[in-house]
Amino acid sequence: MHPPAFLARPELEGTFGMCASTHWVASAVGQAVLERGGNAFDAAVAAGFVLQVVEPHLNGPGGDLVALVARPGEEPRVLCGQGPAPRGASIQYLRSEGFSAVPGSGALAAAVPGAVDAWLLLLRDHGTWRLGDVLEFAVHYAEHGHPVLASAARVISEVEDLFRTSWPTSAQQWLSGGQAPRAGDVIRNEAWAATLRRLRDESTASAARREEQIDAARALWRSGFVAETVTAFVTASGHAHSDGREHRGVLDAADMAAYVAHWEPSVSREFRGHQVHKAGAWTQGPVLLQALAILEQYDDHELDLDTADGVHRTLEALKLALADRDAHYGEGLGADGLRTLLSTEYAQHRQGLVHDTASHAFRPGAGAGLGTYRPPLVVAEADELTLPTTGEPTVQWNGDTRGDTCHVDVVDRWGNAVSATPSGGWLQSSPTIPELGFALGTRLQMTHLDPDSPSALRPGARPRTTLTPTIVTAPGRVIAMGSPGGDQQDQWQLVLLLRLLVAGQSPQAAIEAPMFHTTSAPGSFWPRTWTPGGAVIEDRFDPRLIEELRSRGHVVTTSAGWSLGRLSLAAHDDTGRVSAAANPRGAQGYAVGR
């Protein structure tokens, strides 16, 4: 791979600390916490609550969170902030309401909100700051306002009619004077600011120790005024869902009280002398590990992403890993099945399926602990091929969305690292709860109304999420990285890792290099279509490379040169050096540090 002649952002290196995220304000807030003596965990939590305010179309308090954390001398761990399906959310109930699939919008698609409890658990267990100090930044921006992003303004405008006609509480919050905001307009969320202040004040009044105050706030969220208000709003009356009809939600106070964010061990595989750590198969995270296991068997020159051979092999490995995701991943996959999928023997067999021409087949594997489920395969319409995702939500008039998210990475001078991907609870996902200032998420749309699916909708079970942060470790080195992008998250991270660990590019150069992904797998979001042999590739690639991919049978859609991927990264090594990088695409992600 050739070194870039120009970088849109500088290579950031230092010795103190680094923050990178999908919004410059969140990155600045994280760095401000580090400058005031906080550690990486304090900084990530403060940035995470700010992301809920400044990227409300990409994540919110009613959504979910997956994070990986690393501390010196310890194995990276997974923070699970993915709430389960409510007790009343069953296949039978949704079918009785007339649905053939979980709706893309409305409270019936809501899992139990997990993001807030997870952020607070991270702060309690590994942070050093008090709750009020961490929440100060989010309270400020919610109360005093912030210039709305062009992407957020666009999303609001696309659901403006829905808000006016069917979701009046959302219209009250997001339509100023009855109109959608324009990019740069200052918007506020005073109800959410009041909610945060109440959590802070009541928890502070009830306990003296830092950890006890945080647990008090968690209790207020799960079984106090927040849970009571959510229950009253969701169950009191119906509201319009994506089928155009009104339905009541089923999430209630008992569901909220029963859910507690928790820690899990990560799963990992070695690649080029580095250990890549992911969350388990209740996320799509093992896709990255499976693809790396296939590609590990090639020499470096065979994975050169400036050549059609390298791009082709990467696309084919991703198709195989994604087929396994859609056939096997979910709460229904046991430990034996995951061991099979991550084994060297399985990877060698799968690598044997990579040929010189593009596969147009859906090819999940078989083995110990793996079932025989095959998801419905709905081919994308021709006009969908012209709409490659840029990492922003694609919103229908009725609120349906393919969804997206945001991301934050932090490292500090002590070698702590956090990679967190919060999502869901989008302002366009369901009506705003006016007393609280947020909407519920729609993560249950990841589940299937087919009891044979390993990711079937089951009361009390987590939906298989697309959220998939990454921690990479090597002797004396830790890298926190991730990206929004729905089904593309691990695909773009794979390209980044190949450029970092195979080609030896710098983080910023690797992030800015041309990007690609496959669409030859069923989408996780509505309308769950796929394009057999599909590949989306930025037009900054050499035209001859693109034509060679087409000659090999890839169904290539070219995307604008700076349109794919919203990656960020922060790293620390045992010399005390820290570094960070962030995506310039979309002109909102930023890395800061010193």
XYZ file of C-alpha atoms in Angstrom:
594
model
C 0.000 0.000 0.000
C 1.266 3.438 -0.880
C 1.658 6.192 1.760
C -0.847 9.034 1.377
C 0.276 12.288 -0.207
C -2.130 14.249 1.987
C -3.972 13.776 5.282
C -7.158 15.671 6.152
C -6.338 15.428 9.865
C -2.953 15.415 11.634
C -1.317 12.387 13.213
C -1.922 12.920 16.938
C 0.758 11.710 19.330
C 1.582 12.639 22.891
C 2.224 11.371 26.405
C -0.805 12.554 28.407
C -4.107 11.251 27.024
C -6.289 11.045 23.921
C -10.000 11.065 23.108
C -11.565 10.318 19.729
C -15.270 10.188 18.928
C -17.902 10.777 16.294
C -18.555 14.344 17.522
C -15.952 17.000 18.277
C -17.793 18.213 21.389
C -17.731 14.756 22.977
C -14.019 14.439 22.216
C -13.349 17.840 23.772
C -15.372 16.923 26.862
C -13.472 13.673 27.308
C -10.171 15.525 27.063
C -11.398 18.143 29.537
C -12.016 15.385 32.069
C -8.509 14.020 31.546
C -7.074 17.514 31.992
C -8.890 17.821 35.343
C -7.320 14.611 36.630
C -9.953 12.090 35.602
C -9.039 8.754 34.102
C -10.127 7.222 30.800
C -13.292 5.801 32.355
C -14.403 9.135 33.809
C -13.709 10.745 30.427
C -15.623 8.111 28.443
C -18.704 8.410 30.674
C -18.751 12.202 30.455
C -18.332 12.015 26.667
C -21.014 9.316 26.443
C -23.648 11.407 28.188
C -22.749 14.361 25.942
C -23.153 12.192 22.829
C -26.757 11.567 23.905
C -27.320 15.321 23.702
C -25.356 16.344 20.608
C -26.092 13.253 18.465
C -29.709 12.543 19.488
C -30.487 11.022 16.093
C -27.726 8.439 16.625
C -28.101 7.518 20.301
C -30.084 8.419 23.373
C -30.798 7.568 27.013
C -33.465 5.084 25.935
C -30.944 3.112 23.898
C -28.163 0.618 24.480
C -24.407 0.341 24.804
C -21.583 -2.127 24.251
C -18.086 -1.254 25.459
C -14.722 -2.905 25.972
C -12.364 -1.714 28.671
C -8.705 -2.518 29.255
C -6.585 -1.828 32.311
C -2.848 -2.509 32.566
C -2.121 -6.098 33.505
C -5.731 -7.254 33.061
C -7.620 -8.995 30.279
C -10.020 -6.657 28.456
C -13.618 -7.002 29.602
C -16.983 -6.354 27.956
C -19.494 -3.924 29.432
C -22.985 -5.092 28.456
C -25.505 -2.280 28.296
C -27.815 -4.161 25.927
C -31.177 -4.591 27.616
C -33.363 -7.628 26.912
C -36.803 -7.905 25.391
C -39.590 -7.042 27.868
C -41.557 -9.900 29.434
C -44.560 -9.045 27.272
C -42.632 -8.940 23.990
C -43.187 -12.352 22.444
C -43.550 -13.706 18.941
C -47.133 -14.620 19.697
C -48.018 -11.149 20.946
C -46.514 -9.280 18.002
C -48.202 -11.628 15.558
C -51.506 -11.046 17.367
C -50.963 -7.326 16.784
C -50.711 -7.989 13.048
C -46.928 -7.874 12.580
C -44.972 -10.261 10.384
C -41.710 -8.671 11.572
C -40.725 -6.549 14.541
C -41.605 -2.941 13.625
C -38.862 -0.492 12.752
C -40.341 2.264 14.929
C -42.585 2.520 17.958
C -42.439 1.238 21.533
C -43.201 -2.384 20.633
C -39.679 -2.548 19.211
C -38.108 -1.298 22.453
C -35.741 -3.431 24.478
C -35.191 -2.442 28.107
C -33.005 0.709 28.015
C -29.464 -0.248 28.989
C -27.132 2.621 28.080
C -27.537 4.825 31.152
C -27.136 1.972 33.648
C -24.055 0.759 31.760
C -22.392 4.183 31.731
C -23.047 4.473 35.472
C -21.680 0.982 36.129
C -18.481 1.906 34.282
C -18.178 5.073 36.360
C -18.789 3.222 39.634
C -16.411 0.333 39.033
C -13.497 2.041 37.272
C -13.981 5.799 37.457
C -12.840 8.259 40.086
C -15.193 11.219 39.632
C -18.480 11.874 41.383
C -21.696 11.604 39.425
C -22.537 15.312 39.429
C -19.133 16.263 38.051
C -19.397 13.757 35.214
C -22.948 14.846 34.297
C -22.089 18.555 34.374
C -21.202 18.696 30.665
C -24.340 16.934 29.408
C -26.560 19.056 31.656
C -24.947 22.202 30.249
C -25.509 21.281 26.591
C -29.034 19.982 27.180
C -30.067 23.097 29.104
C -28.214 25.830 27.239
C -28.218 24.230 23.800
C -25.795 23.315 21.042
C -25.714 23.937 17.257
C -27.588 21.071 15.637
C -25.676 18.931 13.155
C -26.737 19.005 9.507
C -27.356 15.251 9.698
C -29.590 15.616 12.763
C -31.519 18.471 11.146
C -32.028 16.322 8.058
C -33.381 13.399 10.087
C -35.818 15.655 11.937
C -37.037 17.139 8.663
C -37.633 13.652 7.242
C -39.930 12.705 10.142
C -41.431 16.171 10.573
C -44.835 15.134 9.223
C -44.902 12.040 11.436
C -44.179 14.202 14.478
C -46.928 16.671 13.591
C -49.627 14.121 12.817
C -48.864 11.191 15.135
C -46.146 11.921 17.707
C -47.066 15.305 19.235
C -44.608 14.977 22.121
C -41.776 14.625 19.619
C -43.063 17.656 17.713
C -43.026 19.629 20.955
C -39.391 18.721 21.608
C -37.844 18.801 18.132
C -39.927 21.242 16.042
C -39.232 24.818 17.042
C -42.228 26.972 16.125
C -43.656 23.957 14.346
C -40.691 23.673 11.977
C -37.706 21.361 11.786
C -34.428 23.063 12.745
C -31.828 23.986 10.180
C -28.180 23.026 10.465
C -26.502 25.266 13.007
C -29.684 26.249 14.854
C -29.268 26.002 18.617
C -31.469 23.257 20.054
C -32.096 22.397 23.694
C -33.514 19.475 25.636
C -34.546 21.028 28.930
C -36.557 17.965 29.985
C -33.468 15.739 29.760
C -31.413 18.349 31.621
C -34.018 18.291 34.390
C -33.940 14.479 34.458
C -30.154 14.457 34.831
C -30.284 17.101 37.575
C -32.905 15.098 39.469
C -30.821 11.920 39.205
C -27.814 13.870 40.492
C -29.598 15.722 43.291
C -31.655 12.860 44.691
C -28.795 10.383 44.583
C -26.428 12.880 46.218
C -28.940 13.578 48.984
C -29.435 9.876 49.706
C -25.795 8.807 50.070
C -22.381 10.195 50.938
C -19.876 7.857 49.265
C -19.207 8.201 45.535
C -20.091 4.586 44.727
C -23.273 4.716 46.830
C -24.425 7.864 45.050
C -23.932 6.224 41.669
C -25.873 3.145 42.790
C -28.631 5.417 44.073
C -28.861 7.047 40.646
C -29.020 3.603 39.029
C -31.876 2.670 41.357
C -33.755 5.870 40.479
C -33.356 4.963 36.813
C -34.405 1.323 37.125
C -37.131 1.500 39.737
C -37.652 5.130 40.658
C -39.158 8.094 38.853
C -37.624 7.236 35.464
C -39.071 3.708 35.348
C -42.438 4.952 36.599
C -42.622 7.658 33.926
C -41.541 5.324 31.126
C -44.173 2.772 32.127
C -46.954 5.329 32.331
C -46.140 6.756 28.912
C -45.686 3.450 27.082
C -48.706 1.619 28.443
C -51.246 4.426 28.949
C -52.212 4.844 25.290
C -51.186 3.718 21.852
C -49.104 5.567 19.299
C -48.319 5.104 15.620
C -45.830 2.389 14.718
C -44.179 1.716 11.370
C -47.228 -0.232 10.151
C -49.224 3.003 10.326
C -51.434 1.716 13.153
C -51.488 2.571 16.835
C -50.247 0.083 19.419
C -49.441 0.190 23.105
C -45.958 -0.793 24.184
C -45.317 -3.641 26.615
C -42.233 -2.366 28.457
C -43.127 -1.827 32.118
C -41.649 -1.027 35.521
C -40.925 -4.677 36.315
C -38.828 -4.955 33.143
C -36.919 -1.816 34.053
C -36.300 -3.000 37.615
C -35.097 -6.438 36.562
C -32.380 -5.248 34.188
C -28.868 -4.539 35.480
C -25.881 -3.769 33.244
C -23.027 -6.197 33.802
C -19.498 -7.281 32.893
C -18.546 -10.248 30.698
C -15.256 -11.720 29.494
C -14.292 -10.817 25.946
C -13.709 -13.315 23.149
C -10.544 -12.967 21.112
C -8.262 -14.247 18.367
C -4.673 -13.533 17.450
C -3.844 -11.773 14.198
C -0.320 -10.751 13.158
C 0.991 -10.821 16.721
C -1.951 -8.864 18.168
C -4.890 -10.146 20.198
C -8.206 -8.760 18.937
C -10.918 -8.655 21.628
C -14.665 -8.499 20.961
C -17.993 -9.054 22.698
C -19.690 -12.422 22.239
C -22.225 -13.653 19.701
C -25.069 -11.635 21.250
C -23.348 -8.952 19.139
C -21.969 -9.225 15.619
C -18.461 -8.842 17.101
C -17.174 -12.354 16.291
C -17.608 -11.511 12.583
C -14.365 -9.541 12.799
C -12.583 -12.449 14.491
C -13.851 -14.974 11.930
C -12.797 -12.800 8.995
C -9.358 -12.251 10.531
C -8.977 -16.005 11.105
C -9.620 -16.633 7.399
C -7.284 -13.847 6.262
C -4.517 -14.857 8.699
C -3.756 -17.717 6.317
C -2.616 -15.352 3.554
C 0.779 -13.675 3.221
C 0.977 -9.917 3.622
C 1.300 -9.211 -0.100
C -1.898 -11.195 -0.702
C -3.817 -8.766 1.534
C -2.646 -5.556 -0.152
C -5.795 -3.405 -0.320
C -4.345 -1.375 -3.190
C -4.843 -4.495 -5.334
C -7.973 -6.218 -6.571
C -6.661 -9.488 -5.101
C -6.508 -8.013 -1.580
C -9.930 -6.372 -1.769
C -11.456 -9.507 -3.304
C -10.137 -11.802 -0.573
C -11.335 -9.424 2.117
C -14.832 -9.239 0.629
C -15.055 -13.019 0.332
C -13.922 -13.551 3.934
C -16.533 -11.064 5.110
C -19.310 -12.826 3.198
C -18.481 -16.110 4.900
C -18.307 -14.538 8.364
C -21.534 -12.590 7.867
C -23.349 -15.701 6.642
C -22.418 -17.364 9.931
C -23.650 -14.303 11.788
C -27.082 -14.489 10.209
C -27.394 -18.251 10.505
C -25.870 -18.814 13.948
C -25.358 -15.692 16.096
C -27.685 -14.680 18.906
C -28.589 -15.681 22.438
C -29.470 -19.087 20.997
C -25.818 -19.859 20.109
C -24.125 -21.875 22.830
C -20.479 -21.986 23.893
C -19.760 -25.026 21.702
C -21.018 -23.235 18.621
C -18.907 -20.148 19.264
C -15.803 -22.302 19.838
C -16.429 -23.959 16.488
C -16.789 -20.639 14.678
C -13.554 -19.271 16.151
C -11.457 -22.418 15.766
C -8.453 -22.644 13.458
C -9.817 -25.807 11.819
C -13.079 -24.069 10.956
C -11.232 -21.022 9.580
C -9.060 -23.232 7.381
C -12.135 -24.915 5.957
C -13.796 -21.575 5.298
C -10.660 -20.181 3.646
C -10.873 -23.059 1.178
C -14.183 -21.568 -0.043
C -12.478 -18.357 -1.204
C -11.923 -18.642 -4.961
C -10.844 -16.260 -7.719
C -14.393 -15.206 -8.535
C -16.998 -13.540 -6.335
C -19.512 -15.763 -4.596
C -23.182 -14.832 -4.935
C -24.284 -17.576 -2.531
C -25.294 -17.473 1.119
C -22.868 -19.957 2.686
C -23.026 -20.435 6.452
C -20.919 -23.249 7.844
C -21.694 -26.355 9.853
C -20.076 -28.034 12.820
C -20.370 -28.865 16.484
C -22.902 -26.669 18.262
C -24.150 -25.041 15.050
C -27.728 -25.319 13.875
C -29.241 -25.391 10.413
C -31.254 -22.145 10.466
C -31.371 -20.086 7.279
C -32.812 -16.552 7.420
C -35.154 -15.273 4.714
C -33.154 -13.995 1.756
C -34.841 -10.958 0.226
C -32.965 -9.466 -2.720
C -32.602 -5.676 -2.649
C -34.563 -3.696 -5.218
C -32.557 -2.071 -7.983
C -32.961 1.442 -6.563
C -31.494 0.327 -3.234
C -28.185 -0.349 -4.979
C -27.774 3.390 -5.486
C -28.122 4.115 -1.757
C -24.946 2.908 -0.048
C -24.997 3.846 3.615
C -22.598 6.528 4.782
C -23.082 5.652 8.414
C -26.101 7.919 8.884
C -29.651 6.656 9.471
C -31.839 6.128 6.432
C -35.258 7.299 7.622
C -38.655 6.669 6.069
C -41.560 9.054 6.479
C -43.061 6.690 9.062
C -39.967 6.507 11.246
C -38.515 3.284 9.871
C -34.738 3.490 9.938
C -31.774 1.300 9.244
C -30.326 3.037 12.216
C -26.892 4.107 13.210
C -24.930 5.056 16.228
C -21.879 6.842 17.567
C -18.573 5.875 19.103
C -15.933 7.049 21.573
C -12.380 5.861 22.314
C -10.263 7.090 25.221
C -6.778 6.283 26.537
C -5.065 7.913 29.514
C -1.482 8.260 30.684
C -1.837 5.261 32.999
C -2.607 2.891 30.121
C -6.357 2.558 30.663
C -8.411 2.267 27.480
C -12.114 2.366 26.612
C -13.862 1.609 23.326
C -17.600 2.289 23.573
C -20.406 2.152 21.012
C -23.682 3.600 22.313
C -26.757 3.581 20.105
C -30.533 3.337 19.958
C -33.107 5.569 21.553
C -32.936 7.739 18.453
C -35.244 10.734 18.383
C -36.895 9.157 15.329
C -37.355 5.699 16.883
C -40.483 6.325 18.985
C -42.325 9.267 20.579
C -40.430 11.445 23.042
C -41.420 10.881 26.668
C -42.045 14.554 27.488
C -41.334 14.495 31.227
C -37.975 12.784 30.667
C -36.807 14.198 27.326
C -35.917 10.984 25.496
C -37.373 8.281 23.264
C -37.156 4.512 23.584
C -35.068 2.455 21.186
C -35.977 -0.122 18.552
C -33.288 -2.760 19.098
C -35.844 -5.583 19.011
C -35.961 -5.133 15.241
C -32.720 -7.148 15.296
C -34.802 -10.174 16.359
C -36.885 -12.503 14.208
C -40.485 -13.653 14.633
C -39.335 -17.182 13.827
C -38.819 -19.408 16.873
C -36.206 -21.453 15.009
C -33.855 -18.486 14.650
C -30.947 -18.260 17.121
C -31.832 -14.558 17.307
C -35.571 -15.065 17.701
C -37.601 -12.632 19.796
C -37.785 -14.131 23.276
C -39.019 -12.381 26.443
C -36.049 -11.624 28.675
C -33.430 -12.391 25.991
C -31.051 -9.858 24.485
C -31.492 -9.048 20.810
C -28.425 -9.687 18.674
C -27.006 -6.199 18.344
C -24.846 -4.686 15.621
C -22.877 -2.694 18.209
C -19.300 -3.940 18.129
C -16.402 -1.980 19.671
C -12.885 -3.431 19.627
C -9.822 -3.574 21.877
C -6.528 -4.772 20.348
C -3.643 -5.748 22.609
C -0.020 -6.727 22.097
C 2.907 -6.766 24.521
C 3.199 -3.174 25.710
C 0.412 -1.882 23.453
C -3.358 -1.340 23.603
C -5.625 0.073 20.868
C -9.259 1.105 21.375
C -11.182 1.416 18.116
C -14.611 1.251 16.552
C -17.138 2.740 14.196
C -20.843 3.353 13.724
C -22.385 1.883 10.594
C -24.843 -0.912 11.424
C -23.838 -4.003 9.453
C -20.698 -2.237 8.216
C -19.111 -1.699 11.648
C -16.892 -4.794 11.702
C -16.337 -4.610 7.955
C -14.804 -1.141 8.162
C -12.838 -2.132 11.261
C -11.430 -5.117 9.370
C -10.165 -2.816 6.612
C -8.628 -0.540 9.246
C -6.859 -3.453 10.970
C -5.462 -4.761 7.682
C -4.026 -1.357 6.930
C -2.598 -1.022 10.444
C -1.263 -4.527 11.091
C -0.476 -5.791 7.590
C 0.442 -2.669 5.626
C 1.915 -0.822 8.605
C 0.071 2.421 7.908
C -0.339 5.057 10.588
C -3.771 5.242 12.292
C -4.859 8.474 10.619
C -3.675 7.359 7.181
C -5.423 4.003 7.602
C -8.713 5.665 8.581
C -8.580 8.151 5.706
C -7.691 5.569 3.054
C -10.472 4.516 0.631
C -13.060 2.217 2.205
C -15.288 -0.626 1.025
C -17.725 -3.246 2.339
C -19.986 -6.042 1.136
C -23.768 -5.956 0.917
C -23.871 -9.692 0.145
C -25.498 -10.495 3.496
C -29.002 -9.903 4.854
C -29.292 -6.524 6.530
C -29.902 -6.425 10.262
C -32.367 -3.534 9.907
C -35.492 -2.984 7.881
C -35.977 -3.996 5.100
C -33.413 -6.812 5.770
C -32.474 -7.154 2.106
C -29.223 -8.305 0.541
C -27.460 -7.980 -2.805
C -25.888 -11.307 -3.852
C -22.273 -10.535 -4.686
C -22.789 -6.889 -3.711
C -19.865 -4.616 -2.897
C -19.804 -0.876 -2.152
C -16.500 0.874 -2.747
C -15.391 4.493 -2.591
C -14.544 5.922 -6.001
C -11.095 7.012 -4.788
C -9.897 3.485 -5.562
C -8.056 3.036 -8.854
C -10.721 2.617 -11.586
C -8.792 -0.382 -12.915
C -9.128 -2.105 -9.541
C -12.884 -1.484 -9.538
C -13.234 -2.875 -13.056
C -11.224 -5.957 -12.134
C -13.562 -6.583 -9.196
C -16.492 -6.387 -11.602
C -14.771 -8.790 -13.988
C -14.509 -11.261 -11.105
C -18.262 -11.117 -10.572
C -18.609 -8.547 -7.800
C -21.763 -6.418 -8.136
C -19.990 -3.129 -7.457
C -21.664 0.116 -6.472
C -19.293 3.071 -6.306
C -19.796 5.572 -3.531
C -18.533 9.144 -3.255
C -14.873 9.357 -2.378
C -15.287 10.327 1.284
C -18.526 8.593 2.198
C -17.896 5.224 3.878
C -16.876 4.718 7.487
C -16.829 6.784 10.673
C -13.887 5.090 12.375
C -11.945 6.370 15.353
C -9.042 5.043 17.393
C -6.977 5.788 20.496
C -3.835 3.903 21.557
C -1.240 3.667 24.341
C 2.118 1.871 24.542
C 4.467 1.045 27.398
C 6.856 3.842 26.475
C 4.145 6.219 27.671
C 3.230 7.369 24.179
C -0.436 7.906 23.325
C -1.998 8.468 19.913
C -5.414 8.936 18.339
C -7.124 9.301 14.977
C -10.629 10.069 13.749
C -12.563 10.022 10.535
C -12.861 13.283 8.565
C -15.859 12.003 6.562
C -18.979 13.949 7.450
C -16.883 16.688 9.096
C -17.979 15.927 12.640
C -15.741 13.186 14.089
C -12.615 14.398 15.859
C -9.627 13.234 17.861
C -7.960 15.431 20.470
C -5.158 14.964 22.977
C -1.625 15.798 23.943
